[in-house]
PDB file of C-alpha atoms and ligand atoms in Angstrom:
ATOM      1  CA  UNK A 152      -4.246   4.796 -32.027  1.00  0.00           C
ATOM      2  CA  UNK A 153      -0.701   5.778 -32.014  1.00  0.00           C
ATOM      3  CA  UNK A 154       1.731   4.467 -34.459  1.00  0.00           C
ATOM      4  CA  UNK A 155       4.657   2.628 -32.203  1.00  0.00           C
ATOM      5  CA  UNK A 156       7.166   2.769 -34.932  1.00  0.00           C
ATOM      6  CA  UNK A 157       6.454   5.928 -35.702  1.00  0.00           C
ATOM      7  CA  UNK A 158       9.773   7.833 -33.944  1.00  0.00           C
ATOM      8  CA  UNK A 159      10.805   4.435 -32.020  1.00  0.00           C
ATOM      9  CA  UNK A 160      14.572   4.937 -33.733  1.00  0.00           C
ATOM     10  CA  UNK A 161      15.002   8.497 -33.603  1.00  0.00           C
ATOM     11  CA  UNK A 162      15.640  10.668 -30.064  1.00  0.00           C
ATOM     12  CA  UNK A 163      11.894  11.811 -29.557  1.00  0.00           C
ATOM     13  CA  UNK A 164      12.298  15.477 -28.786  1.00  0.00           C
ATOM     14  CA  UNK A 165       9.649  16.779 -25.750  1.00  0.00           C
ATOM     15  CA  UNK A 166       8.788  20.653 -25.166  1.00  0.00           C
ATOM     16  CA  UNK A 167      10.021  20.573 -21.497  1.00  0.00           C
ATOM     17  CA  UNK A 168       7.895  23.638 -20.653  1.00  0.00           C
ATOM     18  CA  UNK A 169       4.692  21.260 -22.105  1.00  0.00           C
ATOM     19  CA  UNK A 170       5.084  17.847 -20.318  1.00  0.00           C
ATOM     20  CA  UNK A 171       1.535  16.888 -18.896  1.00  0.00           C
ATOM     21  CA  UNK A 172       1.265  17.530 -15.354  1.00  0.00           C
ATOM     22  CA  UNK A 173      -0.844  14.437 -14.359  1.00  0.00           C
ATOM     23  CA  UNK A 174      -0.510  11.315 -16.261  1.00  0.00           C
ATOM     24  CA  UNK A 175      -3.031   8.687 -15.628  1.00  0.00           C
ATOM     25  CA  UNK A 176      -2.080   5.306 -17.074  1.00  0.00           C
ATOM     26  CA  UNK A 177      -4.611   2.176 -17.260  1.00  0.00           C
ATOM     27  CA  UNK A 178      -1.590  -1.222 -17.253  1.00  0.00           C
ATOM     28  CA  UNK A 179      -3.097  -3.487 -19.541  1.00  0.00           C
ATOM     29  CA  UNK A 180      -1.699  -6.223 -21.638  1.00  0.00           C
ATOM     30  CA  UNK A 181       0.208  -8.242 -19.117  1.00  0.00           C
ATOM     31  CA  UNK A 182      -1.989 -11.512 -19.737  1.00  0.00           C
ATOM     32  CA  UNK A 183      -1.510 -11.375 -23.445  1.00  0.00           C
ATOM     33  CA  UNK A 184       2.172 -10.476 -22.468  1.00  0.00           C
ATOM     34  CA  UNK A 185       2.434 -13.951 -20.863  1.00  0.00           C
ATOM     35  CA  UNK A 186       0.447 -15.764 -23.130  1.00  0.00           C
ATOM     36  CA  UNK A 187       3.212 -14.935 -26.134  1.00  0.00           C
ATOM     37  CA  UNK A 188       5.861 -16.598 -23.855  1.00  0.00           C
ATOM     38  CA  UNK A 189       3.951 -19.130 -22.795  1.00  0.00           C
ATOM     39  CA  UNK A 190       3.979 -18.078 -19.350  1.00  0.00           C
ATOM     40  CA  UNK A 191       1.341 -18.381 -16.556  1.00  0.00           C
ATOM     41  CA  UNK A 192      -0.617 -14.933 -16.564  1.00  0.00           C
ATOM     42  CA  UNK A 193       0.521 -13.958 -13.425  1.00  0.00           C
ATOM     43  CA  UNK A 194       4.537 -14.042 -14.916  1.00  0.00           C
ATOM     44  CA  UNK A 195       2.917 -10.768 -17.164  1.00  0.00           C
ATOM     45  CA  UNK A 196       1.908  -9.069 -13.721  1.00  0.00           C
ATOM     46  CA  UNK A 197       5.228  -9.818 -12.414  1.00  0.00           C
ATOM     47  CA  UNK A 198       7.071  -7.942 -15.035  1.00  0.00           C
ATOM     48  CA  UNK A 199       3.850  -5.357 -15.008  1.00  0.00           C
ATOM     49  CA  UNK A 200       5.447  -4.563 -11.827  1.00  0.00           C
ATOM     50  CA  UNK A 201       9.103  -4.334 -13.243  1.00  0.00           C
ATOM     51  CA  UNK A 202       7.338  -1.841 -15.499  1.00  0.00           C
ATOM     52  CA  UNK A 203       5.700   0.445 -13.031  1.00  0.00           C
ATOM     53  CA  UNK A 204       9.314   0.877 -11.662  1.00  0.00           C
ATOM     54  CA  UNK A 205      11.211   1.845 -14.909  1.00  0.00           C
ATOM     55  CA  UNK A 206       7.836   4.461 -15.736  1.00  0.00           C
ATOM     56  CA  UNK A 207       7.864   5.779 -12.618  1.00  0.00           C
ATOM     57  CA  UNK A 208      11.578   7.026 -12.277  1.00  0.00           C
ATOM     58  CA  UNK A 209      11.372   8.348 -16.265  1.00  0.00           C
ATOM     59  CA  UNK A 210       7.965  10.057 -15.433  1.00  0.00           C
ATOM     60  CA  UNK A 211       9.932  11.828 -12.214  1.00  0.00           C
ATOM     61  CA  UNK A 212      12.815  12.699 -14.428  1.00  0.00           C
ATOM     62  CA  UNK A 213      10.573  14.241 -16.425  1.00  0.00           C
ATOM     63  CA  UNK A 214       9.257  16.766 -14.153  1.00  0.00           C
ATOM     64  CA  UNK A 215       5.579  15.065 -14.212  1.00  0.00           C
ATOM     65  CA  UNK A 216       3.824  15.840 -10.484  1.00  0.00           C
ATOM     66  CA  UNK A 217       1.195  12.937 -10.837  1.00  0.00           C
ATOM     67  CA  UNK A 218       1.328   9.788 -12.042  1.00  0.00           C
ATOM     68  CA  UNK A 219      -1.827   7.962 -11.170  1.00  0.00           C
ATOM     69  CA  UNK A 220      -1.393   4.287 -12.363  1.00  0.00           C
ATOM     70  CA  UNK A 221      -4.946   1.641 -12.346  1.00  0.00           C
ATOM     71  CA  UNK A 222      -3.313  -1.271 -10.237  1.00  0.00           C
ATOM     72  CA  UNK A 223      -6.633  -2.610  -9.303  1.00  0.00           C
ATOM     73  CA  UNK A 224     -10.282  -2.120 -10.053  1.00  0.00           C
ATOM     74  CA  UNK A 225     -13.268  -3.133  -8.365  1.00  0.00           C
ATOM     75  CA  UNK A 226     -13.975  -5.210 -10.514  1.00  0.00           C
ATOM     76  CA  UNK A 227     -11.133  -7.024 -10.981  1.00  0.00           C
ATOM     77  CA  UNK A 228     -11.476  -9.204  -7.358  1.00  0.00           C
ATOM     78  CA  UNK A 229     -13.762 -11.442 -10.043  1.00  0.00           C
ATOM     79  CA  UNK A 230     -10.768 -12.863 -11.580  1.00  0.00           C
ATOM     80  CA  UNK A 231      -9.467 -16.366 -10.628  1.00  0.00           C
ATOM     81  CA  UNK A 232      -8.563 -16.286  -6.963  1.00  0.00           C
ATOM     82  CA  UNK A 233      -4.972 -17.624  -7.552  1.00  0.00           C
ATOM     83  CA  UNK A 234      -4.704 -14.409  -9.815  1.00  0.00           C
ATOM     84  CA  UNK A 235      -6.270 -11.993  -7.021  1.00  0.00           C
ATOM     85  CA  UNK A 236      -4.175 -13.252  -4.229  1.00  0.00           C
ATOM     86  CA  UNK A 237      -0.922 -12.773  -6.754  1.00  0.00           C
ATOM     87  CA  UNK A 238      -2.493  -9.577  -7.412  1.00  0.00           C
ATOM     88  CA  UNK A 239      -2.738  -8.148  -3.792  1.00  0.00           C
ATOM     89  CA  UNK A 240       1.053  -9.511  -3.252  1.00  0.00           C
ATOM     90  CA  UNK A 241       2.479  -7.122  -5.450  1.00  0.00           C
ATOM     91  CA  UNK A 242       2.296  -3.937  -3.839  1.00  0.00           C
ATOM     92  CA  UNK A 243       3.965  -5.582  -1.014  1.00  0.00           C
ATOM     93  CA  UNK A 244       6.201  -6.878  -3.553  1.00  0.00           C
ATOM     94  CA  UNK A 245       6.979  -3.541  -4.828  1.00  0.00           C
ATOM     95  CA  UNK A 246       6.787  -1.168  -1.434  1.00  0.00           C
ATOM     96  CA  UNK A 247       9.512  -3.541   0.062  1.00  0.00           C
ATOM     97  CA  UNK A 248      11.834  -3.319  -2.747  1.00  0.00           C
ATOM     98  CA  UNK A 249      11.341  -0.024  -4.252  1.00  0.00           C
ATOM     99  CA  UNK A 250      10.635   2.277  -1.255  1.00  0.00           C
ATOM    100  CA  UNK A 251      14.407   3.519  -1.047  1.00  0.00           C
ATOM    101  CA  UNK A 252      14.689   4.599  -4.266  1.00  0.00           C
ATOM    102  CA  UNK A 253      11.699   6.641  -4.158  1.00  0.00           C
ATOM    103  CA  UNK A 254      12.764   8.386  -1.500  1.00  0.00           C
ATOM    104  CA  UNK A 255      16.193   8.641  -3.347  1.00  0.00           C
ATOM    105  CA  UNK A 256      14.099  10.290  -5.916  1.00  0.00           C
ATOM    106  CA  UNK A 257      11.684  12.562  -3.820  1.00  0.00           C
ATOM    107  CA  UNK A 258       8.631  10.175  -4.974  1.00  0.00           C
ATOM    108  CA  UNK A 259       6.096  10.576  -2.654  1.00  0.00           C
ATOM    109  CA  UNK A 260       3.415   7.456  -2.734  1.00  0.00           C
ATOM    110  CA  UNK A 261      -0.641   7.684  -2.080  1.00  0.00           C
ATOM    111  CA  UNK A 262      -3.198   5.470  -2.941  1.00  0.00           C
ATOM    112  CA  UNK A 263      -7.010   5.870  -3.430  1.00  0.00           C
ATOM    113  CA  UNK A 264      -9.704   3.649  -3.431  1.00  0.00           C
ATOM    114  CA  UNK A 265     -11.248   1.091  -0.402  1.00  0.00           C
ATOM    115  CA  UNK A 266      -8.010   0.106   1.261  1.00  0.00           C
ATOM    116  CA  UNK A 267      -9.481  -1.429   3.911  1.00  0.00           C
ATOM    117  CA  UNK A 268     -10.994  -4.372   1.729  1.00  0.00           C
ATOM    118  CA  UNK A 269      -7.622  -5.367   1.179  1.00  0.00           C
ATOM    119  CA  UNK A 270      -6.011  -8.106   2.807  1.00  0.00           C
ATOM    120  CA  UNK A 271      -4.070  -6.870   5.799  1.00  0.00           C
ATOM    121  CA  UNK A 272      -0.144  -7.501   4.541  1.00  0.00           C
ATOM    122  CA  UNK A 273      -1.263  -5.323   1.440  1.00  0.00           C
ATOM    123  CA  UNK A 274      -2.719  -2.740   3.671  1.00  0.00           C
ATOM    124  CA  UNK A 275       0.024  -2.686   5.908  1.00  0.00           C
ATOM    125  CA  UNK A 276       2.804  -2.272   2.615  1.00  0.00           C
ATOM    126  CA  UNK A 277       0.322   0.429   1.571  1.00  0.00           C
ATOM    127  CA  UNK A 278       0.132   2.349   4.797  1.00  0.00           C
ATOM    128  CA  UNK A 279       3.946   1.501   5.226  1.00  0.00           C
ATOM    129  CA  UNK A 280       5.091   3.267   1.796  1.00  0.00           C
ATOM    130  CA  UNK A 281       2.743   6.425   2.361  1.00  0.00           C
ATOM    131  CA  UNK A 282       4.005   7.209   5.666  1.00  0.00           C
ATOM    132  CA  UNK A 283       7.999   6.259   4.829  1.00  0.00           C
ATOM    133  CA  UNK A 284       7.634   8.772   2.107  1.00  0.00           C
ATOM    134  CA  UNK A 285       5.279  11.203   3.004  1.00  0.00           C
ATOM    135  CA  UNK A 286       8.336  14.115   3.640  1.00  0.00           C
ATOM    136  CA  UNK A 287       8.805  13.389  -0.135  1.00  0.00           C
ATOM    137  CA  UNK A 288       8.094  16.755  -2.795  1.00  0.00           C
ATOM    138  CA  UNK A 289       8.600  15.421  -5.606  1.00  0.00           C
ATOM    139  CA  UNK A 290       6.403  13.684  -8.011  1.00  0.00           C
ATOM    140  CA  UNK A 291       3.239  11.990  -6.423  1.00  0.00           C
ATOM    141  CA  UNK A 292       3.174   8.076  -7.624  1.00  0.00           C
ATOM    142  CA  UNK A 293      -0.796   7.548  -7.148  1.00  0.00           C
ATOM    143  CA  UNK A 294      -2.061   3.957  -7.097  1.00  0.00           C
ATOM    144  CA  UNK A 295      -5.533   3.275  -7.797  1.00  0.00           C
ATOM    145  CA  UNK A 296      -6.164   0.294  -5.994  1.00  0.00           C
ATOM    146  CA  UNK A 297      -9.309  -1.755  -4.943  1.00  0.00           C
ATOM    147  CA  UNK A 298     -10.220   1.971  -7.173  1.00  0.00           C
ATOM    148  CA  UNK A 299     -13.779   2.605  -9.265  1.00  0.00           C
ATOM    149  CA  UNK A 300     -14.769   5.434 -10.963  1.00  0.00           C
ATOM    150  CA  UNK A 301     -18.518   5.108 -10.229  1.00  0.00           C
ATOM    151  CA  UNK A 302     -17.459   3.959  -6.779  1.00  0.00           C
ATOM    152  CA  UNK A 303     -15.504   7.297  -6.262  1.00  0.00           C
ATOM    153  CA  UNK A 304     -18.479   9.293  -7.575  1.00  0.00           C
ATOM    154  CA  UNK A 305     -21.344   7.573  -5.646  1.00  0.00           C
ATOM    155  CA  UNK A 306     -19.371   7.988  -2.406  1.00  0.00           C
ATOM    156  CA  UNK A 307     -18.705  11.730  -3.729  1.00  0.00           C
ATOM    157  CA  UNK A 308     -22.566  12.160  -3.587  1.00  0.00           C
ATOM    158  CA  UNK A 309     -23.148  10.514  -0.365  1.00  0.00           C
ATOM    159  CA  UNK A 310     -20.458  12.879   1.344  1.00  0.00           C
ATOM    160  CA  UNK A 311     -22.257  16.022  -0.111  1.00  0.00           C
ATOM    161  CA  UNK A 312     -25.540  14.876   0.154  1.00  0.00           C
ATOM    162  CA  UNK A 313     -24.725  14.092   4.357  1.00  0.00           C
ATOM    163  CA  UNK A 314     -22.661  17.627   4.680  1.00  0.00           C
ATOM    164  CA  UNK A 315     -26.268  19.185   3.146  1.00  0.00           C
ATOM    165  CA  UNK A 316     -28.203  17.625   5.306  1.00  0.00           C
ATOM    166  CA  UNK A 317     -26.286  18.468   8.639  1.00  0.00           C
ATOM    167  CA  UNK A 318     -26.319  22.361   7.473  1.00  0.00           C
ATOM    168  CA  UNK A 319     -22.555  22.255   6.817  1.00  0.00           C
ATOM    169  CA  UNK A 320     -23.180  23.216   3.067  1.00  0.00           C
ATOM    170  CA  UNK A 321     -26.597  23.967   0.919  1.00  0.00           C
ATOM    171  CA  UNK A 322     -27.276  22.794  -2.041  1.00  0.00           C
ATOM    172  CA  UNK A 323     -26.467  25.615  -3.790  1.00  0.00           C
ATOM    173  CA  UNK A 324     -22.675  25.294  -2.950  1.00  0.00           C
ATOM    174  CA  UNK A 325     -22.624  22.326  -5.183  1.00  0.00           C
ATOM    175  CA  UNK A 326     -20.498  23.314  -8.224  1.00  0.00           C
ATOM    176  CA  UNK A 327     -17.950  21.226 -10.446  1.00  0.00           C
ATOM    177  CA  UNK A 328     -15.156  22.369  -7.350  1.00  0.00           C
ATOM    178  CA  UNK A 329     -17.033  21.072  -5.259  1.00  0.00           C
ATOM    179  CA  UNK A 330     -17.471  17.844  -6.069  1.00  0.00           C
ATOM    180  CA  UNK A 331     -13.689  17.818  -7.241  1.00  0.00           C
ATOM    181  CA  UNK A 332     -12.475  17.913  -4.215  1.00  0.00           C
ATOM    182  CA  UNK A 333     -15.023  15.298  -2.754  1.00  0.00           C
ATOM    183  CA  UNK A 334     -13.639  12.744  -5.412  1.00  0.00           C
ATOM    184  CA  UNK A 335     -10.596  10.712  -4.274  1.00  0.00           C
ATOM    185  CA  UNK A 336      -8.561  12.529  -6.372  1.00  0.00           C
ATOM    186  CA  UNK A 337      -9.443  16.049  -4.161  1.00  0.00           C
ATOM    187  CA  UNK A 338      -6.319  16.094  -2.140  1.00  0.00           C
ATOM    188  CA  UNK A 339      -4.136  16.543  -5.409  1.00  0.00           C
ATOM    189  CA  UNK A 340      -5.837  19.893  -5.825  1.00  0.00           C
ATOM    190  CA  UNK A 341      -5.079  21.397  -9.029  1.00  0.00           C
ATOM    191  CA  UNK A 342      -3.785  18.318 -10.320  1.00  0.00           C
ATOM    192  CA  UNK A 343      -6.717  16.446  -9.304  1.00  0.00           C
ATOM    193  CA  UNK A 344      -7.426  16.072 -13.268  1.00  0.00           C
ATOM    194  CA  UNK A 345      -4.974  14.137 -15.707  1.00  0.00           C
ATOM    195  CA  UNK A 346      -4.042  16.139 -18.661  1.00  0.00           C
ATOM    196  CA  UNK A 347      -3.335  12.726 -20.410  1.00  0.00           C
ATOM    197  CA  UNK A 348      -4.263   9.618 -20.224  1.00  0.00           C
ATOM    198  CA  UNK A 349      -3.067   6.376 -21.224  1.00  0.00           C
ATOM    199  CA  UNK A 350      -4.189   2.585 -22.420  1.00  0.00           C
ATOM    200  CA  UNK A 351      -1.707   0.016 -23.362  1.00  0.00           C
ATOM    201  CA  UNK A 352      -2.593  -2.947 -25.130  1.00  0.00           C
ATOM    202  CA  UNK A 353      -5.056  -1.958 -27.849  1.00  0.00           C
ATOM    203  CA  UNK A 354      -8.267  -2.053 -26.079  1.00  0.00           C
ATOM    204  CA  UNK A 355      -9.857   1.531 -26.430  1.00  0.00           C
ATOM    205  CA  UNK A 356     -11.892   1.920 -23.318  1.00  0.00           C
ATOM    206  CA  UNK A 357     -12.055   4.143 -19.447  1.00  0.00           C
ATOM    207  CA  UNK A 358     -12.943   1.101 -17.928  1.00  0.00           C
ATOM    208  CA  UNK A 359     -14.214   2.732 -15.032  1.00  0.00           C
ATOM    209  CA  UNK A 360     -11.516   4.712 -14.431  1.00  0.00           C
ATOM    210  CA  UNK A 361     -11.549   8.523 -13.313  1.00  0.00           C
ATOM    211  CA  UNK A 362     -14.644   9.138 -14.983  1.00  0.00           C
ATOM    212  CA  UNK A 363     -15.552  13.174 -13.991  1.00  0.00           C
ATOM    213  CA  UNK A 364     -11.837  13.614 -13.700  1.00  0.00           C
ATOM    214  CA  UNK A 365     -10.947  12.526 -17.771  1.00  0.00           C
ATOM    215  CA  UNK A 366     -13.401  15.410 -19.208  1.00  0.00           C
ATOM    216  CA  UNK A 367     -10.651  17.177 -21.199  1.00  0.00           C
ATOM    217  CA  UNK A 368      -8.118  15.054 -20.880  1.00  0.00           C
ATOM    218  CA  UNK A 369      -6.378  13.993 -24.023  1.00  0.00           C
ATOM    219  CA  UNK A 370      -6.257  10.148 -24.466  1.00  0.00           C
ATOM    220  CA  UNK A 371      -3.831   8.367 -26.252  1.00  0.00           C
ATOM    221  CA  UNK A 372      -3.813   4.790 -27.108  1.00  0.00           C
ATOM    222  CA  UNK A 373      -1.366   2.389 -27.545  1.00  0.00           C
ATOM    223  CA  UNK A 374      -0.928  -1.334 -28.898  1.00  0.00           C
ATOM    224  CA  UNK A 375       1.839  -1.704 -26.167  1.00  0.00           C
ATOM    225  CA  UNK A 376       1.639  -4.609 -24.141  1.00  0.00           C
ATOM    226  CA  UNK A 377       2.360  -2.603 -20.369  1.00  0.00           C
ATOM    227  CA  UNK A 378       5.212  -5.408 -19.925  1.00  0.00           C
ATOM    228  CA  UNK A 379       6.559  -3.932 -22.957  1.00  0.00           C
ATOM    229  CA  UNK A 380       5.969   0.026 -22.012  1.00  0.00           C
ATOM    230  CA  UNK A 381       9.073   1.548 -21.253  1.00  0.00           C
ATOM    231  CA  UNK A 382      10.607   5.241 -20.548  1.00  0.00           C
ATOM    232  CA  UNK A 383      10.755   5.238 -24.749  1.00  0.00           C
ATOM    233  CA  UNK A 384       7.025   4.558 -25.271  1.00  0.00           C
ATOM    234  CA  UNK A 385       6.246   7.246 -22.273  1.00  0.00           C
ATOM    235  CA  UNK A 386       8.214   9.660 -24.026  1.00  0.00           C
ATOM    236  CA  UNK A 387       6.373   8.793 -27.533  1.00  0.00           C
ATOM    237  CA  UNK A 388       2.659   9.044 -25.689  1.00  0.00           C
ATOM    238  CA  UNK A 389       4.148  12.586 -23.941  1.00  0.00           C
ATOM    239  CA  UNK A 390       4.879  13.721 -27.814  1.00  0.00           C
ATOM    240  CA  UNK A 391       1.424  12.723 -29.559  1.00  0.00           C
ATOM    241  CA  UNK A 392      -0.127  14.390 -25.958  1.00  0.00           C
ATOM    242  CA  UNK A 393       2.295  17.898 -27.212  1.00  0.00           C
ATOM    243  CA  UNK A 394       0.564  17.903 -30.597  1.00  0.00           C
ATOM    244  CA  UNK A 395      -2.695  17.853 -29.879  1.00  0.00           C
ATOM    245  CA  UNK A 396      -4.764  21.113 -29.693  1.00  0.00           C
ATOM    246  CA  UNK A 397      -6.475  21.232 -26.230  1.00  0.00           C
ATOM    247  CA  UNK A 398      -9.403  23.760 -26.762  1.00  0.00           C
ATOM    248  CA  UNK A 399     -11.551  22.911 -23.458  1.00  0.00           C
ATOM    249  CA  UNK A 400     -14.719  23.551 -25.271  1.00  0.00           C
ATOM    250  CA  UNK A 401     -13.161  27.095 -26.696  1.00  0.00           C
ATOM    251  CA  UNK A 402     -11.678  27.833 -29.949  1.00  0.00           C
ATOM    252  CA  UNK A 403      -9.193  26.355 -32.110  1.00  0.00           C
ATOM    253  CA  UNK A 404      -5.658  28.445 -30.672  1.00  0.00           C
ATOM    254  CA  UNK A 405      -4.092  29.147 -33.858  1.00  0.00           C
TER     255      UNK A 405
HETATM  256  C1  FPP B 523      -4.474  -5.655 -16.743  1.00  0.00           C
HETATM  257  O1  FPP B 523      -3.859  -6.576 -17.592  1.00  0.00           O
HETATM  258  C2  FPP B 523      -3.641  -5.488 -15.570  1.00  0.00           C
HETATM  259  C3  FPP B 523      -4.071  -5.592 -14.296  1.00  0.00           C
HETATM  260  C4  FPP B 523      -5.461  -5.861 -13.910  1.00  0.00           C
HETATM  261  C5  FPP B 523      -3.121  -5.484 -13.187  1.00  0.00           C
HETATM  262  C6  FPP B 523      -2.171  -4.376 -13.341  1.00  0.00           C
HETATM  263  C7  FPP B 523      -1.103  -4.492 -12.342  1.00  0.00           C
HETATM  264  C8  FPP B 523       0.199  -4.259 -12.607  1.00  0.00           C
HETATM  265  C9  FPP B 523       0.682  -3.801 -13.903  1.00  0.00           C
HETATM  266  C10 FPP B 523       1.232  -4.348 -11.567  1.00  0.00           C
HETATM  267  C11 FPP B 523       0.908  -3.387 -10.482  1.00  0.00           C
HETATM  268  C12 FPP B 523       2.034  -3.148  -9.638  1.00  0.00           C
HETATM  269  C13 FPP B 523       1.937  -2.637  -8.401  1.00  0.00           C
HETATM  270  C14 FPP B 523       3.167  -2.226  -7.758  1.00  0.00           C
HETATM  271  C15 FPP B 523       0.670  -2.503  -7.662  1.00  0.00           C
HETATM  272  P1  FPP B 523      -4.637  -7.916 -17.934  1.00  0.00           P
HETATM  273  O2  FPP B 523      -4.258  -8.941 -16.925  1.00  0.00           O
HETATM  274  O3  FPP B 523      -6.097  -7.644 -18.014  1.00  0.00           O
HETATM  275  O4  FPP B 523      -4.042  -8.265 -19.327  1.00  0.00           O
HETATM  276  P2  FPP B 523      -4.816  -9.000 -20.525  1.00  0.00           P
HETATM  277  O5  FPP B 523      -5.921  -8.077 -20.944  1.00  0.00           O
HETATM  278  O6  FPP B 523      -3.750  -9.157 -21.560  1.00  0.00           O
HETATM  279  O7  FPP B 523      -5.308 -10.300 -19.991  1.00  0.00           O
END
């Protein structure tokens, strides 16, 4: 768990040639965030969104090429329904408003997981903000939306296991590349795996998130509410990430 105070008043410096390519981030927190205020919980996804904003345009100025943020799971369409439907508005929310200034910044947006179970105004944003900003070549805001990891893997298996049978591959072709790039996370290519990832809020769990693609990542954990998160936290999370020792099974690199 990461210490918040711990450089909160003094500039945190970062090793610009070391800032994680891929930064995976699971939002959590904005319930709790409410509850403190004595809001409803949907006032904490409201400023979740205000949130996603501010990281996004420090994690561009940072030179980070993916930031893949958990906006939905599979699971989640078991919440309240007044809480899903709030929860599907928001990237419409979000796409109308904040389009321009992505494209200002050269932010180019995707988004993985079953779009097509949303409903069809969140679909439409969705489609909308990938194809306004698709020229963009700059960092690559990934939402994970209507997104599970064992989801993403099964259909993975059911892609290979169909390309076997019509002759297209064998089975012997099937190697950890392989099934890389059949994960939704193949067309970012060698970025397809987040060197770090985050949790806000406390909670110390993957929650089904990006399973294969976490095996060396380095996670860092932080009590945070994501309401709370801001360019200052990212930049403390970056710093723990730059003094850890990734060995990827190997040796300590003295
Ligand atoms: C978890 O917090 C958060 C979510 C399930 C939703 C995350 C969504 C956002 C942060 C906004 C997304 C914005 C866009 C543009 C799609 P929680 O509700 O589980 O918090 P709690 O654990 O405190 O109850």
């Amino acid at each position: 768990m990461f210490n918040n105070k711990k450089n909160a008043e003094s500039s945190i410096h970062l090793d610009s040639d070391r800032i994680p390519k891929h930064i995976a981030i699971i939002m959590d927190g904005n319930g709790r965030w409410a509850k403190k205020r004595h809001l409803p919980r949907i006032a904490g996804h409201r400023q979740g969104m205000e949130t996603v904003k501010t990281v996004t345009m420090a994690a561009s100025k940072l030179g980070v090429k993916v930031l893949t943020l958990y906006a939905f799971s599979t699971e989640n369409w078991k919440r309240p329904k007044d809480e899903v439907i709030f929860l599907m508005g928001l990237p419409v929310k979000f796409f109308n408003n904040f389009v321009p200034e992505l494209i200002e910044n050269n932010v180019k947006v995707s988004v993985m997981g079953l779009i097509d179970q949303l409903p069809e105004n969140t679909q439409k944003a969705v489609r909308d903000a990938i194809s306004q900003t698709s020229k963009c070549t700059g960092m690559i805001l990934n939402f994970a939306l209507n997104y599970g990891s064992r989801l993403d893997i099964r259909l993975a298996v059911q892609n290979i296991a169909s390309e076997i049978k019509n002759d297209a591959i064998s089975i012997s072709d099937i190697d950890d590349d392989l099934i890389s790039r059949h994960l939704m996370t193949g067309f970012l290519g060698d970025y397809a795996d987040p060197d770090l990832l985050i949790r806000t809020s406390g909670e110390e769990r993957i929650s089904n998130f990006l399973l294969w693609q976490i095996a060396y990542s380095e996670l860092v954990f932080t009590d945070a509410l994501w309401p709370d998160f801001d360019g200052q936290t990212l930049r403390q999370m970056i710093f723990e990430y730059q003094h850890r020792n990734r060995r990827f099974g190997g040796l300590k690199n003295e």
